[in-house]
Coordinates of C-alpha atoms in Angstrom, one line a residue:
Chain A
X291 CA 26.8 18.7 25.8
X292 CA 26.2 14.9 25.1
X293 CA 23.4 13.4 23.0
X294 CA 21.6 12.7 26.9
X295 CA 21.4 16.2 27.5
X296 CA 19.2 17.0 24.5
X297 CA 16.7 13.7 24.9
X298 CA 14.2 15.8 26.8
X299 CA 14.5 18.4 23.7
X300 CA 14.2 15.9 21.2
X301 CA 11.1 14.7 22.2
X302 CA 9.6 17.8 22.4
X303 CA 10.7 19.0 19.3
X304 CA 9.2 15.4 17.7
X305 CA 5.9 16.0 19.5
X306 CA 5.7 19.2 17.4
X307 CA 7.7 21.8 19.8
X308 CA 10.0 24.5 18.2
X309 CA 13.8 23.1 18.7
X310 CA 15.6 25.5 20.4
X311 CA 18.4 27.4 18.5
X312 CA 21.3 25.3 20.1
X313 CA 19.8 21.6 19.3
X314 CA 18.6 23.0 15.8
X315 CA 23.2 23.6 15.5
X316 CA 23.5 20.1 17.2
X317 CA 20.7 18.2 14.7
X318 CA 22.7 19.6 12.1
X319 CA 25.8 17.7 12.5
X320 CA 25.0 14.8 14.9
X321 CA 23.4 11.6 13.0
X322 CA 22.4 9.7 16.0
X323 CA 20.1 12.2 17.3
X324 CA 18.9 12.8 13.9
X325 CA 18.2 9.5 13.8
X326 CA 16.5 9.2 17.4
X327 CA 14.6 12.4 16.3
X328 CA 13.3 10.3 13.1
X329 CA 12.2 7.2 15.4
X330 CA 10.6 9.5 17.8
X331 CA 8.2 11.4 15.3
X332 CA 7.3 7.8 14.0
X333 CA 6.5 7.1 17.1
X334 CA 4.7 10.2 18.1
X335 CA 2.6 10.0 14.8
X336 CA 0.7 6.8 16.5
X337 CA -1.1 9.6 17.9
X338 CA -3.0 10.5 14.2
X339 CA -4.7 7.0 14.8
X340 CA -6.4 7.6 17.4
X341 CA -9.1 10.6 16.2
X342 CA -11.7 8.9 14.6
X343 CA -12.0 8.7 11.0
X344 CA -14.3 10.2 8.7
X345 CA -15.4 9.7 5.6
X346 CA -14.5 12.7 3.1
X347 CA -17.2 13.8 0.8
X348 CA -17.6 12.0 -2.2
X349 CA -16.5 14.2 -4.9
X350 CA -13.1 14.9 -2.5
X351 CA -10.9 13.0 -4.6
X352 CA -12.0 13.9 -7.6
X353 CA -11.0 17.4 -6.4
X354 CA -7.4 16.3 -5.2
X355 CA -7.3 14.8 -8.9
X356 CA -8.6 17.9 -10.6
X357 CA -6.1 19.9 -8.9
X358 CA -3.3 17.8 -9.9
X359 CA -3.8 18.0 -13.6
X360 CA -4.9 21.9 -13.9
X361 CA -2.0 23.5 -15.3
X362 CA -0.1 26.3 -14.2
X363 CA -1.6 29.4 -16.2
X364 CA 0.3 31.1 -18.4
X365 CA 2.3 33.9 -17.5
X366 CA 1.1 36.6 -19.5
X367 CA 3.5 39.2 -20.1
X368 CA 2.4 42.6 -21.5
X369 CA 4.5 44.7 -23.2
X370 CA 3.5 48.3 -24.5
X371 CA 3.7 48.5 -28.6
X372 CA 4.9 51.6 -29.6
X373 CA 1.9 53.0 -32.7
X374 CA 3.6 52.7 -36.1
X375 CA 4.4 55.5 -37.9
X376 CA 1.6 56.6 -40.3
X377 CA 2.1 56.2 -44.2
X378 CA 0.8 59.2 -46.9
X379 CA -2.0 56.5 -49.0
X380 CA -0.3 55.7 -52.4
X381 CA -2.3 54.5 -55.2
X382 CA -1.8 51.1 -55.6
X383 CA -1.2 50.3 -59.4
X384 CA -1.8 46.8 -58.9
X385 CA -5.5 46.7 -57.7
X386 CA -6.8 43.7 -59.8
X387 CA -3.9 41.4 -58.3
X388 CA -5.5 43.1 -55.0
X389 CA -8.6 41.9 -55.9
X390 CA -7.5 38.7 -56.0
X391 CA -5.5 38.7 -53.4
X392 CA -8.5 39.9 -51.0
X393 CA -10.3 37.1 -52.3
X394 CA -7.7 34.2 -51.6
X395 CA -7.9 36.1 -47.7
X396 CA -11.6 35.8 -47.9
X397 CA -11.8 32.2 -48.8
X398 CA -8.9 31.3 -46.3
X399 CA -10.7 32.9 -43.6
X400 CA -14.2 31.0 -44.7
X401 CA -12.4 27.8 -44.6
X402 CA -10.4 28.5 -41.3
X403 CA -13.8 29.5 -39.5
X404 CA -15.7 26.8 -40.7
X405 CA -12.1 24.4 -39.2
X406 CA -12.4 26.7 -36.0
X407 CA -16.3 26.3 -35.8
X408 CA -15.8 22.5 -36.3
X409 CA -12.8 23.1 -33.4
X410 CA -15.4 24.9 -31.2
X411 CA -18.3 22.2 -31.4
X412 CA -16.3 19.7 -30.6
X413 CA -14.8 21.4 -27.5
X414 CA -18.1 22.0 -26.6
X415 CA -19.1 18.7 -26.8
X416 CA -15.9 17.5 -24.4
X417 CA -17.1 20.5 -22.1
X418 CA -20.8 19.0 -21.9
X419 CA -19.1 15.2 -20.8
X420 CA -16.9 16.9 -18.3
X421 CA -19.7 18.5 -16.5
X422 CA -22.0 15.7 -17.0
X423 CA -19.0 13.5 -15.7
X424 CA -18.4 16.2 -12.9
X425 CA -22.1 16.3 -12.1
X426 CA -21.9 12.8 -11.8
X427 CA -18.7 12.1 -9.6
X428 CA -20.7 14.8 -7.1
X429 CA -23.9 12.6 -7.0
X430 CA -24.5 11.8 -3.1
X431 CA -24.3 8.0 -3.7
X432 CA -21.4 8.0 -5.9
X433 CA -18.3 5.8 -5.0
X434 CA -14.8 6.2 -6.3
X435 CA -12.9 3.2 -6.1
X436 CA -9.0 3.1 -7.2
X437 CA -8.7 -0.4 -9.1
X438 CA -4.7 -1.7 -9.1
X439 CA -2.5 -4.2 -10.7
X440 CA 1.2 -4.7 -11.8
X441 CA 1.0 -3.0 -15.0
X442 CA -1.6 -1.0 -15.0
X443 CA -4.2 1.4 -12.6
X444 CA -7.5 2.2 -12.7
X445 CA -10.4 4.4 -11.3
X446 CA -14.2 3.5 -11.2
X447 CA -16.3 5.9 -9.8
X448 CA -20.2 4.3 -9.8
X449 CA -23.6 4.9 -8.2
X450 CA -25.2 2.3 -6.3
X451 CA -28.7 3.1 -6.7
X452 CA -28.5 3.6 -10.4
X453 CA -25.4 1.2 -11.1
X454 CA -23.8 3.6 -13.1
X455 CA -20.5 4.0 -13.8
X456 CA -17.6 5.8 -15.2
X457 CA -14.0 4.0 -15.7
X458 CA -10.8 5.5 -16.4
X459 CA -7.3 4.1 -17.3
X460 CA -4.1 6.0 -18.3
X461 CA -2.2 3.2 -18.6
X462 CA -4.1 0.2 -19.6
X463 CA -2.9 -1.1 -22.7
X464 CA -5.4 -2.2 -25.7
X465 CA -6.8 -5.4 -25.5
X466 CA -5.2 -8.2 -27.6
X467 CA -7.5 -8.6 -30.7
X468 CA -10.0 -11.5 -30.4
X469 CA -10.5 -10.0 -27.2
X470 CA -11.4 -7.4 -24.5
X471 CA -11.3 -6.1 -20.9
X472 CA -14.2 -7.6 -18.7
X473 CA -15.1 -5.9 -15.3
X474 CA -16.6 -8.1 -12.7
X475 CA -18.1 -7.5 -9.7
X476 CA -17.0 -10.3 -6.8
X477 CA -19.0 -10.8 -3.6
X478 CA -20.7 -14.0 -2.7
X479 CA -20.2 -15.4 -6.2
X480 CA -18.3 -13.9 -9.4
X481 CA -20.3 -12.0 -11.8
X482 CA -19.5 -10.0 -15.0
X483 CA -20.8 -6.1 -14.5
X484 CA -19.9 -5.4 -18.1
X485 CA -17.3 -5.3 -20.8
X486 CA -14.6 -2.7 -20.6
X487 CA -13.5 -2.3 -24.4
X488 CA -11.0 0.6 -23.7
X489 CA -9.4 2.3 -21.1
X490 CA -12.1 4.9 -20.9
X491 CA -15.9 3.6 -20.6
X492 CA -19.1 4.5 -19.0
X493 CA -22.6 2.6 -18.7
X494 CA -24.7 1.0 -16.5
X495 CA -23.3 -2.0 -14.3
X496 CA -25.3 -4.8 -15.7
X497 CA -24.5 -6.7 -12.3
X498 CA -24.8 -3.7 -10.0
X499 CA -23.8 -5.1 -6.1
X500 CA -26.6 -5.8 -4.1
X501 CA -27.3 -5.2 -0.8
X502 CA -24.8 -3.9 1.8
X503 CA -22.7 -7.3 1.4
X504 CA -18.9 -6.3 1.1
X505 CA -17.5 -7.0 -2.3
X506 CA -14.5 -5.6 -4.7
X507 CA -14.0 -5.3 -8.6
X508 CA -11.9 -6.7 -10.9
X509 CA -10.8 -7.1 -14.9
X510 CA -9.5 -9.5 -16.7
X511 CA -8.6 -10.2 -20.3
X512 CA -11.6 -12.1 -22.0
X513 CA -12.1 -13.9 -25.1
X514 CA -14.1 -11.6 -27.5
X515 CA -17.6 -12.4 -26.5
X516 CA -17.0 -12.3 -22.8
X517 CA -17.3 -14.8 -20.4
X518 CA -20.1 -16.2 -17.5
X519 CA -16.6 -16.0 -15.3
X520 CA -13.2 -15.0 -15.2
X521 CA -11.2 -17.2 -17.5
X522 CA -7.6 -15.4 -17.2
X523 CA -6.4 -13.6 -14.1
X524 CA -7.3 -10.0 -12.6
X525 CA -5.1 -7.8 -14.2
X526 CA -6.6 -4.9 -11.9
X527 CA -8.2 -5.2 -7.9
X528 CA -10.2 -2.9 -6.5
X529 CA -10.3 -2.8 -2.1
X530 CA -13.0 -4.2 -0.5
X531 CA -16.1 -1.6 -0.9
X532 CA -18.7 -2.0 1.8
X533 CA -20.6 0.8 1.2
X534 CA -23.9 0.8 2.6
X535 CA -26.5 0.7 -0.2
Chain B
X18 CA -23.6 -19.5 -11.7
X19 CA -19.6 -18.7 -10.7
X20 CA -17.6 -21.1 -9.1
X21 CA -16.3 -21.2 -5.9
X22 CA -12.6 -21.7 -7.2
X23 CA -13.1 -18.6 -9.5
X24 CA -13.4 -16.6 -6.2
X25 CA -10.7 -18.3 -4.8
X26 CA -8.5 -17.4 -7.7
X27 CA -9.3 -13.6 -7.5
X28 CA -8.2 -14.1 -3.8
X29 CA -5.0 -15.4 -4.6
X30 CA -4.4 -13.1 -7.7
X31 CA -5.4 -9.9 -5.4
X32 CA -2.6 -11.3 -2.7
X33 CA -0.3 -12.1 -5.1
X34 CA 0.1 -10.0 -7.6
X35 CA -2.4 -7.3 -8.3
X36 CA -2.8 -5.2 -5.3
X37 CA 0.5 -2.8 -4.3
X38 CA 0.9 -4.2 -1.5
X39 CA 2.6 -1.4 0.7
X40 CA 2.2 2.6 1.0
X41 CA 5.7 2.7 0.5
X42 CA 5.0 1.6 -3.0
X43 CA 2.3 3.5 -3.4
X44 CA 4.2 6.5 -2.5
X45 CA 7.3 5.5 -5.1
X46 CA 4.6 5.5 -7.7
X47 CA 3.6 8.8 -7.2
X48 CA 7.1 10.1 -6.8
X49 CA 6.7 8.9 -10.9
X50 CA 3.7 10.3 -11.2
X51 CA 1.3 7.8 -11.2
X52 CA -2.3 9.6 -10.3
X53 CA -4.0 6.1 -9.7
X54 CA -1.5 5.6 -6.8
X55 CA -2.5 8.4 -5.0
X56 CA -5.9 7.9 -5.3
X57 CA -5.1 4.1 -4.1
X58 CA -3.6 5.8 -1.2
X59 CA -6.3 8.4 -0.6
X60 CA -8.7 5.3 -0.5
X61 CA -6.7 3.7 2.1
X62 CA -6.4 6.8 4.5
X63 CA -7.9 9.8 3.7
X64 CA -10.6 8.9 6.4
X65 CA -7.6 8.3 9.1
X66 CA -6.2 11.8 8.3
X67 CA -9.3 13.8 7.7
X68 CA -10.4 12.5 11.3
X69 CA -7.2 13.8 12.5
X70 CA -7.4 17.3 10.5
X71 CA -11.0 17.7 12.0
X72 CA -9.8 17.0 15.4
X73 CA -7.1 19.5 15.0
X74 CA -9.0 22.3 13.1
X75 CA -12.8 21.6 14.8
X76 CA -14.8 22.2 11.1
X77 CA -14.9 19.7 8.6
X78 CA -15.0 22.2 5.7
X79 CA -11.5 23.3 7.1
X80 CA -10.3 19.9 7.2
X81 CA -11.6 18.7 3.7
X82 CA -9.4 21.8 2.5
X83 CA -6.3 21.1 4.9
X84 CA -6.6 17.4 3.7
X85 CA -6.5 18.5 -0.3
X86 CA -3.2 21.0 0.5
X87 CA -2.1 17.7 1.9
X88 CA -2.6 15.2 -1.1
X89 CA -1.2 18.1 -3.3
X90 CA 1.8 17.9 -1.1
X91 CA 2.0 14.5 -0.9
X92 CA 2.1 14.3 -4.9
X93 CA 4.6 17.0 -5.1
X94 CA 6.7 15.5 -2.2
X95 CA 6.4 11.8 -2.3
X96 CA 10.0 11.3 -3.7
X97 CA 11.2 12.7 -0.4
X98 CA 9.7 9.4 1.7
X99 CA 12.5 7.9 3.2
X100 CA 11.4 4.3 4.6
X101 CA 14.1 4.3 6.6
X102 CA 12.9 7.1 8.9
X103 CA 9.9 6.2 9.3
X104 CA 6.4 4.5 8.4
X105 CA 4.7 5.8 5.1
X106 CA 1.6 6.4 7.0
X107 CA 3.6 8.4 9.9
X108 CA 5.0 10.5 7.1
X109 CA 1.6 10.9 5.8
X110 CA 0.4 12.0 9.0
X111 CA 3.0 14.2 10.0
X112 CA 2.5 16.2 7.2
X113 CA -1.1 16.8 7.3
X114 CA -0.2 17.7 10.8
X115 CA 2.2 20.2 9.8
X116 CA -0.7 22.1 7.1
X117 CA -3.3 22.2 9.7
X118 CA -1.3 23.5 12.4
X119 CA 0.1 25.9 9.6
X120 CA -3.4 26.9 8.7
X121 CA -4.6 27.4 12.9
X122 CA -1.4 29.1 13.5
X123 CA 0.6 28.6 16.6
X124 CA -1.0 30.7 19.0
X125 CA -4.8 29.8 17.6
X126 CA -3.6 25.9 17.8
X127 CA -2.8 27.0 21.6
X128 CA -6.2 28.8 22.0
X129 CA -8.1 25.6 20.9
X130 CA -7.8 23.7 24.4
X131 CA -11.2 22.9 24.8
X132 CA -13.1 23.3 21.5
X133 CA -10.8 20.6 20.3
X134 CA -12.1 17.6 22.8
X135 CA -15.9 19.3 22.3
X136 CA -14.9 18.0 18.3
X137 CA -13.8 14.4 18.8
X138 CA -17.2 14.2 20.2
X139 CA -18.7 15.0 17.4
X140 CA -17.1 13.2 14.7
X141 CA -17.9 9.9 16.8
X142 CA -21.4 10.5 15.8
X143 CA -20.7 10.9 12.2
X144 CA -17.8 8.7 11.2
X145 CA -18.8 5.9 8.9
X146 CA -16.6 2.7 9.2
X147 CA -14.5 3.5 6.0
X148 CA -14.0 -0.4 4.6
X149 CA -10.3 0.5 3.1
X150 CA -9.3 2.2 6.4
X151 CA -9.7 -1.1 8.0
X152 CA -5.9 -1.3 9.1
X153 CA -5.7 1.8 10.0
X154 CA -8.8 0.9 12.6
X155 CA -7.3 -1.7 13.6
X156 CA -3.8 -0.1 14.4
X157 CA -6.2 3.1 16.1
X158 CA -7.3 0.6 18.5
X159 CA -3.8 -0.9 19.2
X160 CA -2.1 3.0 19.9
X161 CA -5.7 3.2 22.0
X162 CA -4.7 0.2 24.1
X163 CA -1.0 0.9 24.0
X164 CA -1.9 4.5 25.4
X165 CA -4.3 3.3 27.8
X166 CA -1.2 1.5 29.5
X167 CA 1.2 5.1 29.8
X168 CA 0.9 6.6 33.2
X169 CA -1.9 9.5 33.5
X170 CA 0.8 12.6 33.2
X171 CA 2.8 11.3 30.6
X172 CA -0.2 10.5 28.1
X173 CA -1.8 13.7 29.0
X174 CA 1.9 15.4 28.0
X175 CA 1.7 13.6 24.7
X176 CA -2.2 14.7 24.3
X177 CA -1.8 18.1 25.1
X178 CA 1.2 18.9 22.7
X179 CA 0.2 16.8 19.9
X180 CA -3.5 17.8 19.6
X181 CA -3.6 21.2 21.4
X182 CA 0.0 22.4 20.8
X183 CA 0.3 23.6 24.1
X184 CA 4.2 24.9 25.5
X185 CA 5.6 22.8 28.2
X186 CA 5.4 26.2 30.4
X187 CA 1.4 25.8 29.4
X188 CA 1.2 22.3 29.8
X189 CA 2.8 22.3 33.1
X190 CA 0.4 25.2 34.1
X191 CA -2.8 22.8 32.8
X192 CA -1.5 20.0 34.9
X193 CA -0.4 21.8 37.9
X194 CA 3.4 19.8 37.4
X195 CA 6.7 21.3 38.2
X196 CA 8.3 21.7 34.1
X197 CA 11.1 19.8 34.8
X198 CA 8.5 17.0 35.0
X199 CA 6.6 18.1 31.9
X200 CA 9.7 17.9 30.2
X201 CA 10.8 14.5 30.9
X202 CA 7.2 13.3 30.5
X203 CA 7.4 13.7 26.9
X204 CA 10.4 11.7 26.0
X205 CA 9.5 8.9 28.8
X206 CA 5.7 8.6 27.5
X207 CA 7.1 8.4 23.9
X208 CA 9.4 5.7 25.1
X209 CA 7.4 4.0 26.9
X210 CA 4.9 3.9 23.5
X211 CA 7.4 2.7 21.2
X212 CA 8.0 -0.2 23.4
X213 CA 4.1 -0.7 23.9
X214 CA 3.8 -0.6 19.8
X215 CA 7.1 -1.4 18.8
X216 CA 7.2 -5.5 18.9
X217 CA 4.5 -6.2 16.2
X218 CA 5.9 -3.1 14.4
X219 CA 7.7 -4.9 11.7
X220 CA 4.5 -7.3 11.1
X221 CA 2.5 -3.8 9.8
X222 CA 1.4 -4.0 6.1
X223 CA 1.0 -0.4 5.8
X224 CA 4.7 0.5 4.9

């Protein structure tokens, strides 16, 4: 057979069709129908455009993200211990070095717990932001908008009605001293929402964006004090946000 | 009071410099990991393919899990984009095709005939006009037009196996068409798209 015999097949198959055992052997060693196959499912894939969108639910990505960094559990392997043999009770001859001894456990085990307790309120207190941060991202009127620049990324999730905001960074590197991250809020005119001092912050926006006018944010680097408007470029862009207020 | 050249400057820094310009390179960066690339490129389309997803699977619960299976994939696979075969936001599609129709099944997908159109309906009423989907709109209404243009048969062909996964045997049933027509209805209504799409193709942004 030549490649013209399977051009029905190919488009079929590229529209989503099971290839038939004999042109699954044929796409296996022939390059130009691999290649027509290729152009043909770009082609056919036009047809995703064409349902009309819609919107996911806020706290969708923030479920996509969540998925991505929960770790694999452990495989937990158990493995039956056979019961040591039991030992006739000797006298110990030592029992004030015992004494001792017990002590030294009892004080290690006093300042371990009070370390573990320490370990434990903390852990609580990172549980209590993640839930409040969770509780957040799933507010109703919460946005999530992916901020993006040569060297670094960002993601701001905020809520219009209270001009909240949460803003995370992996890889944004500390400011410079004598100054400090600025995020700004750009519409009609340019105007600072806050200062972002780290690559983790939350707050309220002090410029929150009003109305339903279309408008994006940025950072820059700032002098120290911040500035009335950008003074170096954006180091991070966010898309266009128009969502409705 | 801001300037007017500050704004201006933040225009020219966001199209020169700050904002990846291409899904190509957003996918590249996830291929290294990068987190804030995918959720760039969840931004951009997630609305495009969770329309598509709730077209193919008819509840939007189903879709918002289809379209999370994707975006796990899509971080898992990203290093397997090849621009060469094809537009980043084909590839994107194609594989959040390829979960939901995984999820319906075959012979469910084939059973959805009519449910299917009954859902397009519906998410007209309910889609927003996502602002970072804006290309995508834009290119929606060019394949509209471009499909508009195929004769009857031939789009119905593509229609019918892409959203309803019907067999040709089915299809040709549907449309009361000999097969042999069915058959070469697919590969002339997909040429005749590509060359309906195909000379502003290059002048796309999205890969």
């Amino acid at each position: 057979m030549t490649h013209d015999d399977y051009r029905d097949a190919l488009a079929w198959h590229a529209l989503g069709g099971l290839p038939a055992p004999e042109l699954a052997a044929h796409l296996d060693t022939c390059s130009p129908c691999t290649a027509e196959l290729d152009r043909l499912r770009d082609t056919a894939a036009h047809l995703a455009l064409t349902a009309p969108p819609l919107e996911p639910s806020p706290a969708h990505l923030a479920r996509v993200l969540d998925a991505i960094e929960a770790p694999a559990l452990p495989r937990i392997v158990v493995r039956p211990i056979a019961a040591p043999a039991r030992r006739p009770a000797t006298r110990q001859p030592f029992g004030r070095v015992l004494g001792v001894a017990a002590a030294c456990v009892v004080a290690v085990l006093v300042v371990t717990q009070v370390g573990l307790l320490r370990e434990l309120a903390a852990a609580r207190r990172q549980i209590a932001v993640m839930r409040a941060t969770g509780a957040f991202l799933s507010s109703p009127d919460v946005a999530i908008v992916a901020l993006a620049g040569r060297h670094a990324h960002a993601t701001l999730a905020f809520q219009r009605s209270t001009g909240r905001y949460v803003f995370l960074s992996d890889d944004l590197d500390p400011p410079p001293p004598g100054s400090r991250y600025q995020l700004w809020v750009v519409a009609d005119g340019v105007e600072p929402a806050d200062v972002v001092v780290a690559a983790s912050a939350h707050g309220r926006l002090a410029t929150p964006p009003r109305g339903d006018a279309p408008f994006l944010f940025g950072v820059s680097l700032e002098p120290e004090d911040g500035s009335d408007e950008p003074t170096g470029a954006m180091l991070l862009l966010s898309p266009v946000v128009r969502t409705a207020g | 009071m801001p300037t007017r050249t500050a704004i201006d400057a933040l225009q020219r820094d966001a199209a020169a410099d700050a904002i990846p310009a291409t899904d190509a390179a957003l996918l590249a960066s996830i291929a290294c990991g990068d987190r804030h690339a995918l959720a760039t490129l969840h931004h951009r389309h997630a609305a495009m393919l969770l329309g598509m997803l709730h077209r193919l699977l008819g509840s939007r619960a189903d879709a918002e899990d289809v379209l999370q299976e994707a975006f796990l994939q899509i971080w898992r696979k990203a290093g397997e984009y090849d621009p060469a075969r094809g537009r980043a936001v084909h590839w994107l599609a194609t594989l959040a095709r390829s979960r939901a129709l995984d999820r319906l099944g075959v012979a469910a997908a084939r059973r959805r005939l009519d449910a299917s159109h009954a859902a397009s309906d519906v998410v007209d009423a309910c889609g927003d006009d996502p602002s970072d989907a804006a290309t995508d709109a834009e290119e929606a209404r060019r394949v509209r037009r471009a499909l508009a243009q195929i004769p009857d048969t031939q789009r119905a062909v593509l229609e019918l196996a892409y959203w309803n996964g019907l067999s040709q045997s089915e299809i040709a049933r549907r449309l009361d068409a000999p097969l042999g027509t069915i058959k070469s209805s697919a590969r002339l209504g997909l040429a005749k798209l590509r060359g309906l799409l195909g000379d502003d193709e290059s002048s796309q942004g999205l890969s």
